[in-house]
PDB file of C-alpha atoms in Angstrom:
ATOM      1  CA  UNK A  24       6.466  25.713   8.880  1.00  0.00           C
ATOM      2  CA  UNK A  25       3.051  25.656  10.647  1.00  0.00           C
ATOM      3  CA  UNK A  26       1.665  25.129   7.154  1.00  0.00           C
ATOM      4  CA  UNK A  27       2.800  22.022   7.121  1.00  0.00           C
ATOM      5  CA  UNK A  28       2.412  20.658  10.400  1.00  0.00           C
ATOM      6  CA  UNK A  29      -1.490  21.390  10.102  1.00  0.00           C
ATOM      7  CA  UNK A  30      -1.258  19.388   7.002  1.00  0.00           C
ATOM      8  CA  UNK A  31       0.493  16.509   8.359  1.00  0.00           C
ATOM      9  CA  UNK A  32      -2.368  16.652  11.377  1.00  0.00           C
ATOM     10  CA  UNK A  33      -5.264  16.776   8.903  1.00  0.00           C
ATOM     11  CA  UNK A  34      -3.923  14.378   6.788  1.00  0.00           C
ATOM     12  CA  UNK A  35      -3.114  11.853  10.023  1.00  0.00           C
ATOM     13  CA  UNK A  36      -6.568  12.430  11.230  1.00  0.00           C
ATOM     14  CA  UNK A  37      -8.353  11.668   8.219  1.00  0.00           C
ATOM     15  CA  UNK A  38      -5.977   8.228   7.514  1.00  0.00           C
ATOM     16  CA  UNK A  39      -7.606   7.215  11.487  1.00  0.00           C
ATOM     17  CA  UNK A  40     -10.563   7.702  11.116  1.00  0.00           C
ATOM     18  CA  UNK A  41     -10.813   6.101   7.806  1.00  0.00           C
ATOM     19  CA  UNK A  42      -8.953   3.155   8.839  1.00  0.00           C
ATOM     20  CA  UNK A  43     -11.642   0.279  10.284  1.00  0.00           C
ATOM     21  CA  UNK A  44      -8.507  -1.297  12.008  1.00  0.00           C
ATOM     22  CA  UNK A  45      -7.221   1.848  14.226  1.00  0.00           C
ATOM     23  CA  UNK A  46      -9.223   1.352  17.792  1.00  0.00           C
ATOM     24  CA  UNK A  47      -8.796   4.817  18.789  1.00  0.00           C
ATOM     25  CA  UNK A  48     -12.477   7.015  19.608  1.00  0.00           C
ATOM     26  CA  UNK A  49     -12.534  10.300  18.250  1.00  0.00           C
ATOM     27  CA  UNK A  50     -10.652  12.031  21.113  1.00  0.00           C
ATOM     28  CA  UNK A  51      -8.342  10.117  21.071  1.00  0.00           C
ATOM     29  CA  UNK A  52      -7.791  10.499  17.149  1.00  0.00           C
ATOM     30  CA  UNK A  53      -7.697  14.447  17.710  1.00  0.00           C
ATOM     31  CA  UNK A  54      -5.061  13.784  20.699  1.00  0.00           C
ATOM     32  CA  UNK A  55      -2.977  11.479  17.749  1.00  0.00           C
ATOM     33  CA  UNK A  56      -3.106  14.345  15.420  1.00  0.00           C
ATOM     34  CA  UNK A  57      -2.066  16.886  17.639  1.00  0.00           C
ATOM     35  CA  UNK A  58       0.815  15.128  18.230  1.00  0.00           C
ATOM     36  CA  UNK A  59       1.921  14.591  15.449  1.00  0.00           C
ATOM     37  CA  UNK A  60       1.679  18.449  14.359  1.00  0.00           C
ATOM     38  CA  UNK A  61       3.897  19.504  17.611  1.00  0.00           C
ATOM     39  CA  UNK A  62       6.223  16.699  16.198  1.00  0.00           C
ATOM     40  CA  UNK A  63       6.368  18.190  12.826  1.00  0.00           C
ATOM     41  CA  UNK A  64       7.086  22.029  14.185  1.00  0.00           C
ATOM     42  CA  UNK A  65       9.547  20.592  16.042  1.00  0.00           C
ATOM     43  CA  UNK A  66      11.026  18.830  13.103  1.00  0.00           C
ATOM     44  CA  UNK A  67      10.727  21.891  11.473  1.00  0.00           C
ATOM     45  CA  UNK A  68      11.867  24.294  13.586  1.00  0.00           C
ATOM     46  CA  UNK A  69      14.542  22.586  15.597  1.00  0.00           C
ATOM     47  CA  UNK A  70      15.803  19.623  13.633  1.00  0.00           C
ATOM     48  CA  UNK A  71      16.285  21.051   9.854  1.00  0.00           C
ATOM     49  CA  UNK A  72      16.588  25.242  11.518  1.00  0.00           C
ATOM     50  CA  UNK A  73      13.739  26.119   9.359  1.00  0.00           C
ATOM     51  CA  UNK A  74      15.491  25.027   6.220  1.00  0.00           C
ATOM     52  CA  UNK A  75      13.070  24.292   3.697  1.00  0.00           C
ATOM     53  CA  UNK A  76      15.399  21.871   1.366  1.00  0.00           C
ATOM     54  CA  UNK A  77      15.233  19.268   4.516  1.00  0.00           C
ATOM     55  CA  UNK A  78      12.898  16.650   4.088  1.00  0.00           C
ATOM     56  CA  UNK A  79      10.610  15.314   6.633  1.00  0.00           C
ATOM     57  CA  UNK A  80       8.415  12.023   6.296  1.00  0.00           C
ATOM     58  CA  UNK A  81       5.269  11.153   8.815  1.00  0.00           C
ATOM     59  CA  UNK A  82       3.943   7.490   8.661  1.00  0.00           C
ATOM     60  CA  UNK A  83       1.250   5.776  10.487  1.00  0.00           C
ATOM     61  CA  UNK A  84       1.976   2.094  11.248  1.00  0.00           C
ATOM     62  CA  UNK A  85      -1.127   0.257  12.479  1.00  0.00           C
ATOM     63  CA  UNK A  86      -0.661  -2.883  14.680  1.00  0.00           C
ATOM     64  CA  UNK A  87      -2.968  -5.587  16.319  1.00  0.00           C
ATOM     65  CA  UNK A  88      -2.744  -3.748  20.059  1.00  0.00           C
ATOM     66  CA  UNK A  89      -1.166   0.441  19.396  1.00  0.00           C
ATOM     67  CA  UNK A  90      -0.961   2.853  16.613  1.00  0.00           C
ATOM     68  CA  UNK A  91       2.330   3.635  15.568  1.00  0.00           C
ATOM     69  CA  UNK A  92       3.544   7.127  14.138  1.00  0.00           C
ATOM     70  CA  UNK A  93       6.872   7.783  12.747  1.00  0.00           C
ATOM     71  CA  UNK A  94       8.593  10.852  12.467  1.00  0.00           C
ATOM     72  CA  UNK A  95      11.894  11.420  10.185  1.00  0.00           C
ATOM     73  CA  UNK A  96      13.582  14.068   9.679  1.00  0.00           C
ATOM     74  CA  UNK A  97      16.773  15.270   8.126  1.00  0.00           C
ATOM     75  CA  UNK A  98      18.234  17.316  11.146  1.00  0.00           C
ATOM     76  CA  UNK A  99      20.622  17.047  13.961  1.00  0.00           C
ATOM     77  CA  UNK A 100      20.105  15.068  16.719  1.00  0.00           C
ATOM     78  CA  UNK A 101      18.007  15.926  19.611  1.00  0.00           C
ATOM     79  CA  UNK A 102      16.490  14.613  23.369  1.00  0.00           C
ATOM     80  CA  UNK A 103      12.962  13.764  23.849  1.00  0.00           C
ATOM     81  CA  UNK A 104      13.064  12.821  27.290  1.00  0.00           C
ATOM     82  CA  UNK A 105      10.299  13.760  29.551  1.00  0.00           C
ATOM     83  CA  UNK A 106      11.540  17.961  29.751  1.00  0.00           C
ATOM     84  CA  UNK A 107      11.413  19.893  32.940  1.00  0.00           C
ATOM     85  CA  UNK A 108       8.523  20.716  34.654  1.00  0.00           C
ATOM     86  CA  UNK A 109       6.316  23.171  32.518  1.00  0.00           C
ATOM     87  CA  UNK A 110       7.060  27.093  33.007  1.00  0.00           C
ATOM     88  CA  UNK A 111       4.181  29.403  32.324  1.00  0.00           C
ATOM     89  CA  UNK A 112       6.289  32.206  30.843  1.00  0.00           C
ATOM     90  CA  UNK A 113       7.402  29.365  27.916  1.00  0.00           C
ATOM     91  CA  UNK A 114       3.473  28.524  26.959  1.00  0.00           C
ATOM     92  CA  UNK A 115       3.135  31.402  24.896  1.00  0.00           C
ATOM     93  CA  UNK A 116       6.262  30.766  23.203  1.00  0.00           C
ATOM     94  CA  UNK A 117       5.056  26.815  22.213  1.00  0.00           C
ATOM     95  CA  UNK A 118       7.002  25.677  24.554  1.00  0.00           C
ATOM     96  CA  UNK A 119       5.103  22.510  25.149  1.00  0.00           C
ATOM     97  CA  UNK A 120       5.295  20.094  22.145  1.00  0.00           C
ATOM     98  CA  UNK A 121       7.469  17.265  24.351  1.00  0.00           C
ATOM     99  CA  UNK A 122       4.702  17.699  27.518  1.00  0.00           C
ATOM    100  CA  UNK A 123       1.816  16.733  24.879  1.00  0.00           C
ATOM    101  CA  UNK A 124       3.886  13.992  23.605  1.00  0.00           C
ATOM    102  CA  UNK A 125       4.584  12.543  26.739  1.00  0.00           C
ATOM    103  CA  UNK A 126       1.300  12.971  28.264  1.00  0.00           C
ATOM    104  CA  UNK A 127      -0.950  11.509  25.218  1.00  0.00           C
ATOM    105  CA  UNK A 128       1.573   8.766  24.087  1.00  0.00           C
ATOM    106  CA  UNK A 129       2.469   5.775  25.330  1.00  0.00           C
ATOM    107  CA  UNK A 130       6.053   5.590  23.864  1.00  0.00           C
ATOM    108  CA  UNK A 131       8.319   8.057  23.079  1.00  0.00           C
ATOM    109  CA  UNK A 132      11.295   7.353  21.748  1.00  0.00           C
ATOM    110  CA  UNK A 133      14.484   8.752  18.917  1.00  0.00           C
ATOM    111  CA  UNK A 134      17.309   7.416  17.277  1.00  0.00           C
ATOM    112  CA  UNK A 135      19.534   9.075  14.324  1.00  0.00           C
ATOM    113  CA  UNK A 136      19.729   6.639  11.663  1.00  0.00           C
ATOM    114  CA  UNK A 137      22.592   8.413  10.117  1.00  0.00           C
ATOM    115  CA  UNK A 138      20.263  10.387   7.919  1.00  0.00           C
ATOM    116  CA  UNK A 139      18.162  11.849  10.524  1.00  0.00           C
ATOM    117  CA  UNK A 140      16.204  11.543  13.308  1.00  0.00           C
ATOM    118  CA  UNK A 141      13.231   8.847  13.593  1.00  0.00           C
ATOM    119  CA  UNK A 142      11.013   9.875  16.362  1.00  0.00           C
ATOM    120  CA  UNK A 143       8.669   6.764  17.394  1.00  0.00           C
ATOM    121  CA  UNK A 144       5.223   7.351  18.879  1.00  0.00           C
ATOM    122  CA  UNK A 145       3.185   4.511  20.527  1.00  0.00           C
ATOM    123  CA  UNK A 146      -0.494   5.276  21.102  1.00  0.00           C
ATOM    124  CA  UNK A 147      -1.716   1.386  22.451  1.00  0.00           C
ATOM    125  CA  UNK A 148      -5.548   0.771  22.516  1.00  0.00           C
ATOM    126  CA  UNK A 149      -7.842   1.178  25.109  1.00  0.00           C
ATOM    127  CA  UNK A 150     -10.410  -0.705  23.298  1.00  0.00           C
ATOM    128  CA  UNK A 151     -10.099  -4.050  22.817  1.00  0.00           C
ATOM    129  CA  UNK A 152     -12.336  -4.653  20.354  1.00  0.00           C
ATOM    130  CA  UNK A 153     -14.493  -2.218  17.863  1.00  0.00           C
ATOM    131  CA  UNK A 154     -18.057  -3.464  18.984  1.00  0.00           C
ATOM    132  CA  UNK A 155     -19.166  -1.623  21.703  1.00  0.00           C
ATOM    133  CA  UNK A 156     -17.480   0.445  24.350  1.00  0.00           C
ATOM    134  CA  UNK A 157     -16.158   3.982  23.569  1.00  0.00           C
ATOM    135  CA  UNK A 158     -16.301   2.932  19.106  1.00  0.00           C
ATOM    136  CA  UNK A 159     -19.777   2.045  18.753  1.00  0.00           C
ATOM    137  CA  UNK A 160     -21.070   3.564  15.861  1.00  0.00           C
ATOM    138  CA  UNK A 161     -18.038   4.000  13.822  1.00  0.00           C
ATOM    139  CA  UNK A 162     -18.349   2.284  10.758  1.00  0.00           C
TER     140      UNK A 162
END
């Protein structure tokens, strides 16, 4: 399960920071990626129960003003709203997935599509444009 998650983040990350059209620094890429590897373990692990036959598909969308990431999975449905207030005994556990989503995304958002889930995360740019400010000297 972690496997692939860490896959799905290195593969994200490299798409971003090939892509001349994505406005996001490096940080901010590496903030992107982690996100999307929490939302793949939790795919993983709560969505399909660990069942490996249950197919789950990342893509990046790019538009003029965000980033766009979409989850889908084949599993149940489940609540991403903001969660409770962190508890320290549950950070050892990964307990935190929906905190980093919230906190380094702009939009967070599910539906089931009758198939699955299709979790929607918005990362808008800070950078208006890529000369100068915080993406000088990316190619």
């Amino acid at each position: 399960e972690s496997g692939m998650a860490a896959v799905a983040r290195a593969t994200v990350r490299a798409v971003l920071e090939e892509s001349r059209d994505v406005l996001l620094d490096t940080a901010e890429i590496d903030e992107v990626a982690v996100v999307v590897q929490e939302a793949c373990t939790n795919a993983v692990r709560h969505a399909h129960g660990l069942d490996p036959s249950k197919r789950l598909r990342v893509e990046v969308v790019r538009h003029d003003d965000a980033l766009e990431i979409v989850v889908r999975d084949e599993g149940a449905p489940f609540d991403v709203t903001a969660p409770a207030p962190l508890r320290p005994d549950l950070l050892l556990e990964g307990g935190y997935g929906l905190h980093i989503m919230h906190a380094w995304m702009d939009e967070v958002t599910v539906t089931h599509d009758g198939r699955g889930n299709v979790l929607r995360l918005v990362r808008r740019y800070r950078t208006a444009a890529p000369e100068g400010g915080a993406l000088a000297g990316r190619p």
